[in-house]
Coordinates of C-alpha atoms (C1' of nucleotides) in Angstrom, one line a residue:
Chain A
X1157 CA 153.8 65.7 138.4
X1158 CA 153.5 65.3 142.1
X1159 CA 150.7 66.6 144.1
X1160 CA 151.7 69.6 146.4
X1161 CA 150.8 70.1 150.0
X1162 CA 148.1 72.6 150.8
X1163 CA 150.7 75.4 151.7
X1164 CA 152.5 74.8 148.4
X1165 CA 149.3 74.9 146.5
X1166 CA 148.5 78.2 148.1
X1167 CA 152.0 79.5 147.2
X1168 CA 151.6 78.6 143.6
X1169 CA 148.3 80.4 143.5
X1170 CA 149.9 83.5 144.9
X1171 CA 152.8 83.1 142.4
X1172 CA 150.4 82.9 139.6
X1173 CA 148.6 86.1 140.7
X1174 CA 152.0 87.8 141.1
X1175 CA 153.0 86.7 137.6
X1176 CA 149.7 87.9 136.2
X1177 CA 150.3 91.4 137.8
X1178 CA 153.7 91.7 136.2
X1179 CA 152.8 90.4 132.7
X1180 CA 149.5 92.3 132.7
X1181 CA 151.3 95.5 133.5
X1182 CA 154.0 95.0 130.9
X1183 CA 152.0 93.7 128.0
X1184 CA 148.4 94.7 128.7
X1185 CA 145.7 92.3 129.7
X1186 CA 144.3 91.6 126.3
X1187 CA 147.6 90.9 124.8
X1188 CA 148.8 88.4 127.4
X1189 CA 148.0 84.8 127.0
X1190 CA 147.4 82.5 129.9
X1191 CA 150.4 80.5 128.8
X1192 CA 152.6 83.6 129.2
X1193 CA 151.4 84.1 132.7
X1194 CA 151.9 80.5 133.6
X1195 CA 155.4 80.3 132.1
X1196 CA 156.3 83.5 133.9
X1197 CA 155.4 81.8 137.2
X1198 CA 157.4 78.6 136.1
X1199 CA 154.2 76.7 135.8
X1200 CA 151.9 75.5 133.0
X1201 CA 148.4 76.4 131.9
X1202 CA 147.3 73.2 133.8
X1203 CA 148.1 74.9 137.1
X1204 CA 146.3 78.1 136.1
X1205 CA 143.2 76.3 134.9
X1206 CA 143.1 74.4 138.2
X1207 CA 143.2 77.5 140.4
X1208 CA 141.1 79.8 138.2
X1209 CA 138.2 79.1 135.8
X1210 CA 139.5 81.4 133.1
X1211 CA 141.2 84.8 132.5
X1212 CA 138.3 86.8 134.0
X1213 CA 138.3 84.7 137.2
X1214 CA 142.1 85.2 137.5
X1215 CA 141.6 89.0 137.0
X1216 CA 138.9 89.2 139.7
X1217 CA 141.1 87.3 142.1
X1218 CA 143.9 89.7 141.4
X1219 CA 141.7 92.7 142.1
X1220 CA 140.5 91.2 145.3
X1221 CA 143.9 91.5 146.9
X1222 CA 143.9 95.3 146.7
X1223 CA 140.5 96.5 147.7
X1224 CA 140.8 99.8 149.4
X1225 CA 137.4 101.6 150.1
X1226 CA 137.6 105.1 151.3
X1227 CA 135.8 104.6 154.6
X1228 CA 138.3 101.9 155.7
X1229 CA 141.1 104.5 155.3
X1230 CA 139.3 106.9 157.7
X1231 CA 138.5 104.2 160.2
X1232 CA 142.1 103.0 160.2
X1233 CA 143.2 106.4 161.5
X1234 CA 141.1 105.8 164.5
X1235 CA 141.1 109.4 165.7
X1236 CA 137.7 110.3 167.2
X1237 CA 138.5 113.9 167.3
X1238 CA 138.3 113.9 163.5
X1239 CA 134.6 114.3 163.7
X1240 CA 135.1 117.9 164.6
X1241 CA 137.7 118.4 161.9
X1242 CA 136.3 116.9 158.7
X1243 CA 138.8 118.6 156.4
X1244 CA 141.6 117.0 158.4
X1245 CA 139.9 113.7 158.2
X1246 CA 139.8 114.0 154.4
X1247 CA 143.5 115.0 154.4
X1248 CA 144.7 112.1 156.5
X1249 CA 142.6 109.5 154.6
X1250 CA 144.1 110.7 151.4
X1251 CA 147.6 110.6 152.8
X1252 CA 147.0 107.0 153.9
X1253 CA 145.7 106.2 150.4
X1254 CA 148.9 107.7 148.9
X1255 CA 151.0 105.6 151.1
X1256 CA 149.3 102.5 150.2
X1257 CA 149.5 103.2 146.5
X1258 CA 153.3 103.4 146.7
X1259 CA 153.4 99.8 147.7
X1260 CA 154.2 97.9 144.4
X1261 CA 151.2 95.6 144.6
X1262 CA 148.6 98.3 145.0
X1263 CA 150.3 100.5 142.4
X1264 CA 150.5 97.7 139.8
X1265 CA 147.0 96.4 140.1
X1266 CA 145.5 99.9 140.1
X1267 CA 147.6 100.7 137.1
X1268 CA 146.4 97.6 135.3
X1269 CA 142.8 98.4 136.2
X1270 CA 142.9 101.9 135.0
X1271 CA 145.4 101.9 132.1
X1272 CA 146.1 98.4 130.9
X1273 CA 142.8 96.6 130.5
X1274 CA 139.6 96.9 128.5
X1275 CA 136.2 95.1 128.9
X1276 CA 136.6 91.4 128.5
X1277 CA 134.4 88.5 129.4
X1278 CA 132.0 89.6 132.1
X1279 CA 134.4 92.0 133.5
X1280 CA 133.9 95.8 133.0
X1281 CA 136.7 97.8 134.6
X1282 CA 134.9 101.0 133.8
X1283 CA 132.0 99.9 136.0
X1284 CA 134.5 99.2 138.8
X1285 CA 136.0 102.6 138.3
X1286 CA 132.5 104.1 138.5
X1287 CA 131.8 102.3 141.8
X1288 CA 135.1 103.5 143.3
X1289 CA 134.5 107.1 142.1
X1290 CA 131.0 107.2 143.4
X1291 CA 132.0 105.9 146.7
X1292 CA 134.8 108.3 147.1
X1293 CA 132.7 111.3 145.9
X1294 CA 129.8 110.3 148.3
X1295 CA 132.2 110.2 151.3
X1296 CA 133.7 113.5 150.2
X1297 CA 130.3 115.1 150.0
X1298 CA 129.5 113.9 153.5
X1299 CA 132.7 115.3 155.0
X1300 CA 132.5 118.6 153.1
X1301 CA 128.9 118.9 154.2
X1302 CA 130.0 118.5 157.7
X1303 CA 132.7 121.0 157.2
X1304 CA 130.3 123.5 155.8
X1305 CA 127.9 123.1 158.8
X1306 CA 130.8 123.7 161.0
X1307 CA 131.8 126.9 159.1
X1308 CA 135.1 125.4 158.0
X1309 CA 134.4 126.1 154.2
X1310 CA 135.0 129.4 152.5
X1311 CA 131.9 131.5 152.1
X1312 CA 130.0 130.8 148.9
X1313 CA 131.6 127.4 148.3
X1314 CA 129.0 124.7 148.3
X1315 CA 130.1 121.3 149.7
X1316 CA 129.0 119.5 146.4
X1317 CA 131.4 121.8 144.3
X1318 CA 134.1 121.3 146.9
X1319 CA 133.7 117.5 146.8
X1320 CA 133.6 117.5 143.0
X1321 CA 136.6 119.7 142.8
X1322 CA 138.6 117.6 145.2
X1323 CA 137.6 114.3 143.6
X1324 CA 138.5 115.6 140.2
X1325 CA 141.8 116.7 141.4
X1326 CA 142.6 113.5 143.2
X1327 CA 141.5 111.4 140.2
X1328 CA 143.6 113.4 137.8
X1329 CA 146.6 113.0 140.1
X1330 CA 145.8 109.4 140.4
X1331 CA 145.7 108.8 136.6
X1332 CA 148.8 110.8 135.9
X1333 CA 150.8 109.0 138.5
X1334 CA 149.7 105.6 137.5
X1335 CA 150.6 106.4 133.9
X1336 CA 154.3 106.5 134.9
X1337 CA 155.1 106.4 138.6
X1338 CA 158.8 107.1 138.0
X1339 CA 158.2 110.8 137.3
X1340 CA 157.2 111.8 140.8
X1341 CA 156.2 110.5 144.1
X1342 CA 152.4 110.5 144.6
X1343 CA 152.9 111.0 148.3
X1344 CA 155.0 114.1 147.8
X1345 CA 153.1 115.8 145.1
X1346 CA 149.8 114.6 146.5
X1347 CA 150.5 116.2 149.8
X1348 CA 151.5 119.5 148.3
X1349 CA 148.4 119.7 146.0
X1350 CA 145.9 118.4 148.6
X1351 CA 147.2 120.8 151.3
X1352 CA 147.0 123.9 149.0
X1353 CA 143.7 122.9 147.7
X1354 CA 142.3 122.4 151.2
X1355 CA 143.8 125.6 152.3
X1356 CA 142.2 127.4 149.3
X1357 CA 138.8 126.0 150.1
X1358 CA 139.0 126.4 153.9
X1359 CA 137.5 129.4 155.7
X1360 CA 140.1 132.0 156.0
X1361 CA 139.2 133.0 159.6
X1362 CA 139.9 129.8 161.5
X1363 CA 141.8 126.8 160.1
Chain B
X409 CA 132.7 94.1 92.6
X410 CA 132.7 97.4 90.9
X411 CA 135.3 100.0 91.3
X412 CA 134.1 103.3 92.8
X413 CA 134.9 106.8 91.9
X414 CA 137.5 108.7 94.0
X415 CA 134.8 110.5 96.0
X416 CA 133.1 107.3 96.7
X417 CA 136.3 105.7 97.8
X418 CA 137.0 108.5 100.1
X419 CA 133.4 108.1 101.5
X420 CA 134.0 104.4 102.3
X421 CA 137.2 105.3 104.0
X422 CA 135.4 107.8 106.2
X423 CA 132.6 105.1 106.8
X424 CA 135.3 102.6 107.9
X425 CA 136.7 105.1 110.3
X426 CA 133.3 105.9 111.7
X427 CA 132.5 102.2 112.0
X428 CA 135.7 101.7 113.8
X429 CA 135.0 104.4 116.3
X430 CA 131.5 102.9 117.1
X431 CA 132.7 99.3 117.4
X432 CA 135.9 100.2 119.3
X433 CA 133.9 102.2 121.8
X434 CA 131.3 99.5 122.3
X435 CA 133.5 96.4 122.4
X436 CA 137.0 97.7 123.2
X437 CA 139.8 97.8 120.7
X438 CA 141.4 94.5 121.4
X439 CA 138.1 92.6 121.3
X440 CA 137.1 93.9 117.9
X441 CA 138.2 92.1 114.8
X442 CA 138.7 93.9 111.6
X443 CA 135.8 91.9 110.2
X444 CA 133.4 93.3 112.7
X445 CA 134.4 96.8 111.7
X446 CA 134.1 96.1 108.0
X447 CA 130.7 94.4 108.4
X448 CA 129.5 97.4 110.6
X449 CA 130.3 99.7 107.6
X450 CA 128.6 97.2 105.1
X451 CA 132.0 96.4 103.7
X452 CA 134.4 93.4 103.8
X453 CA 137.9 93.1 105.2
X454 CA 139.1 93.6 101.6
X455 CA 138.1 97.3 101.7
X456 CA 139.7 97.7 105.0
X457 CA 143.1 96.2 104.0
X458 CA 143.0 98.4 100.9
X459 CA 142.6 101.6 102.8
X460 CA 144.7 100.6 105.8
X461 CA 147.7 98.4 106.3
X462 CA 146.5 96.8 109.5
X463 CA 144.6 97.6 112.8
X464 CA 147.3 99.9 114.1
X465 CA 147.2 101.9 110.8
X466 CA 143.5 102.3 111.1
X467 CA 143.7 103.3 114.7
X468 CA 146.3 106.1 113.9
X469 CA 144.1 107.3 111.1
X470 CA 141.2 107.4 113.5
X471 CA 143.2 109.5 116.1
X472 CA 144.4 111.9 113.4
X473 CA 140.9 113.2 112.9
X474 CA 140.6 114.7 116.4
X475 CA 143.9 116.2 117.2
X476 CA 143.4 119.1 119.6
X477 CA 146.6 120.7 120.9
X478 CA 146.1 123.3 123.7
X479 CA 147.9 126.1 121.9
X480 CA 145.5 125.9 118.9
X481 CA 142.6 126.4 121.3
X482 CA 144.1 129.6 122.6
X483 CA 144.9 130.9 119.1
X484 CA 141.4 130.2 117.9
X485 CA 140.0 132.7 120.3
X486 CA 142.1 135.3 118.8
X487 CA 141.7 137.8 121.4
X488 CA 145.0 139.8 121.7
X489 CA 144.0 141.4 125.0
X490 CA 144.3 138.0 126.6
X491 CA 148.1 138.5 126.9
X492 CA 147.2 140.8 129.9
X493 CA 144.7 138.3 131.4
X494 CA 146.3 134.9 131.3
X495 CA 143.8 133.4 133.8
X496 CA 141.0 134.4 131.4
X497 CA 143.0 132.8 128.5
X498 CA 143.1 129.6 130.4
X499 CA 139.5 129.8 131.1
X500 CA 138.4 130.4 127.5
X501 CA 140.7 127.8 126.2
X502 CA 139.3 125.2 128.5
X503 CA 135.7 126.2 127.7
X504 CA 136.5 125.8 124.0
X505 CA 138.0 122.4 124.7
X506 CA 134.8 121.4 126.6
X507 CA 132.7 122.4 123.7
X508 CA 134.8 120.3 121.3
X509 CA 134.6 117.3 123.5
X510 CA 130.8 117.4 123.5
X511 CA 130.9 116.7 119.7
X512 CA 130.3 112.9 119.3
X513 CA 133.5 112.3 117.2
X514 CA 135.8 114.0 119.7
X515 CA 134.2 112.4 122.7
X516 CA 134.2 108.9 121.2
X517 CA 137.7 108.9 120.0
X518 CA 139.1 110.3 123.3
X519 CA 137.0 107.8 125.3
X520 CA 138.5 105.0 123.2
X521 CA 142.1 106.4 123.6
X522 CA 141.7 106.7 127.3
X523 CA 139.3 104.0 128.4
X524 CA 139.0 101.4 125.7
X525 CA 142.4 100.4 124.4
X526 CA 145.7 99.0 125.6
X527 CA 149.1 98.9 124.0
X528 CA 149.0 97.0 120.7
X529 CA 151.3 96.7 117.7
X530 CA 153.6 99.7 117.7
X531 CA 151.0 102.0 119.2
X532 CA 151.2 103.0 122.9
X533 CA 148.2 105.1 124.0
X534 CA 149.9 105.8 127.4
X535 CA 152.7 107.6 125.6
X536 CA 150.2 109.6 123.6
X537 CA 148.5 110.6 126.9
X538 CA 151.8 111.6 128.4
X539 CA 152.5 113.8 125.4
X540 CA 149.1 115.5 125.7
X541 CA 149.5 115.9 129.4
X542 CA 153.0 117.3 129.1
X543 CA 151.9 119.8 126.5
X544 CA 148.9 120.9 128.5
X545 CA 150.9 121.2 131.7
X546 CA 153.7 123.1 130.0
X547 CA 151.2 125.6 128.6
X548 CA 149.5 126.0 131.9
X549 CA 152.8 126.7 133.7
X550 CA 153.5 129.4 131.1
X551 CA 150.1 131.1 131.6
X552 CA 150.2 130.8 135.4
X553 CA 153.7 132.1 135.5
X554 CA 152.6 135.1 133.5
X555 CA 149.7 135.5 135.9
X556 CA 152.1 135.4 138.8
X557 CA 154.3 138.1 137.4
X558 CA 151.2 140.3 136.8
X559 CA 150.2 139.8 140.4
X560 CA 147.0 137.9 139.5
X561 CA 147.8 134.9 141.7
X562 CA 147.1 134.5 145.3
X563 CA 150.0 135.2 147.6
X564 CA 152.0 132.1 148.5
X565 CA 150.7 130.1 145.5
X566 CA 153.5 129.2 143.1
X567 CA 152.6 129.0 139.4
X568 CA 153.9 125.4 139.2
X569 CA 151.6 124.3 142.0
X570 CA 148.7 126.2 140.4
X571 CA 149.4 124.5 137.1
X572 CA 149.7 121.0 138.5
X573 CA 146.5 121.6 140.5
X574 CA 144.6 122.8 137.5
X575 CA 145.8 120.1 135.2
X576 CA 145.0 117.3 137.7
X577 CA 141.5 118.7 138.2
X578 CA 140.9 119.0 134.5
X579 CA 142.4 115.6 133.9
X580 CA 140.2 114.0 136.6
X581 CA 137.1 115.7 135.2
X582 CA 138.1 114.6 131.7
X583 CA 138.5 111.0 132.8
X584 CA 135.2 111.0 134.8
X585 CA 133.2 112.4 132.0
X586 CA 134.7 110.1 129.4
X587 CA 133.9 107.1 131.4
X588 CA 130.1 107.8 131.1
X589 CA 129.1 111.1 129.4
X590 CA 125.4 110.6 130.1
X591 CA 125.9 111.5 133.8
X592 CA 126.6 115.1 133.4
X593 CA 127.6 117.8 130.8
X594 CA 131.3 118.4 130.8
X595 CA 130.6 122.0 129.6
X596 CA 128.3 122.7 132.6
X597 CA 130.3 121.1 135.4
X598 CA 133.6 122.0 133.9
X599 CA 132.5 125.7 133.8
X600 CA 131.5 125.5 137.4
X601 CA 134.6 123.7 138.6
X602 CA 137.1 125.8 136.6
X603 CA 135.5 129.1 137.6
X604 CA 135.6 128.4 141.2
X605 CA 139.1 126.9 141.0
X606 CA 140.4 130.0 139.2
X607 CA 138.6 132.3 141.6
X608 CA 140.1 130.4 144.6
X609 CA 143.6 130.7 143.1
X610 CA 143.3 134.3 141.8
X611 CA 144.4 137.3 143.8
X612 CA 141.6 138.5 146.1
X613 CA 142.4 142.2 145.6
X614 CA 141.8 142.5 141.8
X615 CA 140.1 139.9 139.6
Chain C
dA301 C1' 148.0 50.4 154.5
dC302 C1' 144.6 51.6 151.6
dT303 C1' 141.8 54.7 149.3
dT304 C1' 140.6 59.1 147.7
dA305 C1' 140.9 63.6 146.5
dT306 C1' 144.1 67.0 145.2
dC307 C1' 147.4 69.5 142.4
dC308 C1' 149.5 70.0 138.3
dA309 C1' 151.4 68.5 133.4
dT310 C1' 150.5 67.0 128.8
dA311 C1' 147.9 66.3 124.7
dC312 C1' 144.1 67.4 121.8
dA313 C1' 140.3 69.5 119.4
dT314 C1' 138.1 73.8 118.3
dT315 C1' 137.7 78.4 117.2
dG316 C1' 138.9 83.1 115.8
dT317 C1' 141.8 86.2 113.6
dT318 C1' 145.3 87.7 110.6
dG319 C1' 147.6 88.6 106.3
dA320 C1' 148.2 87.6 101.7
dA321 C1' 146.8 85.8 97.3
dT322 C1' 143.7 86.0 93.8
dG323 C1' 139.6 87.6 91.3
dT324 C1' 137.0 91.3 89.1
dA325 C1' 134.6 95.0 87.1
dA326 C1' 134.4 99.6 86.5
dA327 C1' 136.8 104.2 86.4
dA328 C1' 140.9 106.9 84.6
dG329 C1' 144.0 107.7 81.3
dA330 C1' 145.8 107.6 76.6
Chain D
dT277 C1' 138.4 102.5 72.1
dC278 C1' 141.8 100.2 74.4
dT279 C1' 144.7 99.4 78.2
dT280 C1' 145.9 100.2 82.8
dT281 C1' 145.0 101.0 87.3
dT282 C1' 141.9 101.4 91.1
dA283 C1' 138.8 99.7 94.7
dC284 C1' 137.1 96.5 96.4
dA285 C1' 135.3 91.0 97.3
dT286 C1' 136.4 86.3 98.0
dT287 C1' 139.3 82.6 99.4
dC288 C1' 143.0 80.3 101.7
dA289 C1' 146.9 79.1 104.6
dA290 C1' 148.8 79.6 109.0
dC291 C1' 149.0 80.7 113.7
dA292 C1' 147.7 81.7 118.3
dA293 C1' 144.7 81.1 122.1
dT294 C1' 141.3 78.8 124.5
dG295 C1' 138.9 75.1 127.0
dT296 C1' 138.8 70.4 128.1
dA297 C1' 140.1 65.7 128.7
dT298 C1' 143.3 62.8 130.4
dG299 C1' 147.1 61.0 133.1
dG300 C1' 150.0 60.7 137.0
dA301 C1' 152.0 61.2 141.5
dT302 C1' 151.5 62.3 146.2
dA303 C1' 149.4 64.3 150.3
dA304 C1' 145.5 63.7 153.3
dG305 C1' 142.0 61.1 155.4
dT306 C1' 140.5 56.7 157.7

DNA sequence: ACTTATCCATACATTGTTGAATGTAAAAGA
DNA sequence: TCTTTTACATTCAACAATGTATGGATAAGT
């Protein structure tokens, strides 16, 4: 066939990634062949093997479109007064994360990463989940530690336990929602759960 | 080769299931062939196809060895006074669950179900996880509702939210631990997290 | 205008896996 | 003891998926 212009080539690359998301989410990563993905994008495997070296390379490119580190969420809020209210910083960052997750692309890719793929090639999704969890937990420990020094935490509650508790709760909510997002809105339920959890853990005097 | 006695046949069946657990956990379900499983049990695919119809049948048989419904955990405690202390019932049931999960067989199979398999054949692990989650959440709502009627819940905390909070926290802890169990003991961390969470949610007057 | 590199389709060789068919020797049953 | 069934091993046909090699047409560079 005919060669495409650079913009068209970039468009087909995006189309292939979109098709990969949809088919991966529907059939699982292992059970989908590269031909199925290509045909779903109205292309052939030739196009796929031109833009990506193999399935693992395609997968990594798919992930790279939805990176969402915890620190970025806090920085995007851009409220300097949050330094004095670390619990509120956690709350707003999580809410921002919830809003992102409701966008189809973020939701689909994370659902694939967590529920619809196994180890394959040189890709280990569990290692990626570990990295994400470690980074989130580290940030939470920092913020809860700051809250503890400011006296914003309930007496007897260590910042480590508070961070582990919050991270476990958020992770469980995350997994439950990604399993079937039609059941509830993660923004709504996440707001309720996070607010009550933070209120339970916050110092009863101030807050 | 030679035919085995009935006891020996049952032993090879168990050996095949054990081998399936180990290889599934190491390589993922989709990436392991039936030949790899058979060879890991010092057998051939002939033995496997005799005892199981196909991969999905083997998988289901593997799951059937570790069923662990929430209600059974409560009933196994067998303390009738728990009716008046529903929060303590939840606590003891979860601790019993943690102890079970530390047994290698339970840990491995659940790790496979949650982190190392996708949909395949007529088996949908996400549907199974949904069933498990629904059952656990239903039981939690019952117990927290009972606790609310007895005045054991903090004022302003609805039993539904308490149940969702607890289930999300337990689920997150579950997933984190199954991802790599070497990092911490689910019994130890689970005890700490569950105790603090229940204390946070319990009525401050009594308890 | 000419060349070249790009973008993609098509065809082919190779491999891995499945399921079933067949073989077989001993245990169970009579 | 004789037959039948069981519990596997071995072999084979068929397919599905991958990776690569090749071809072709045009956009881009000069």
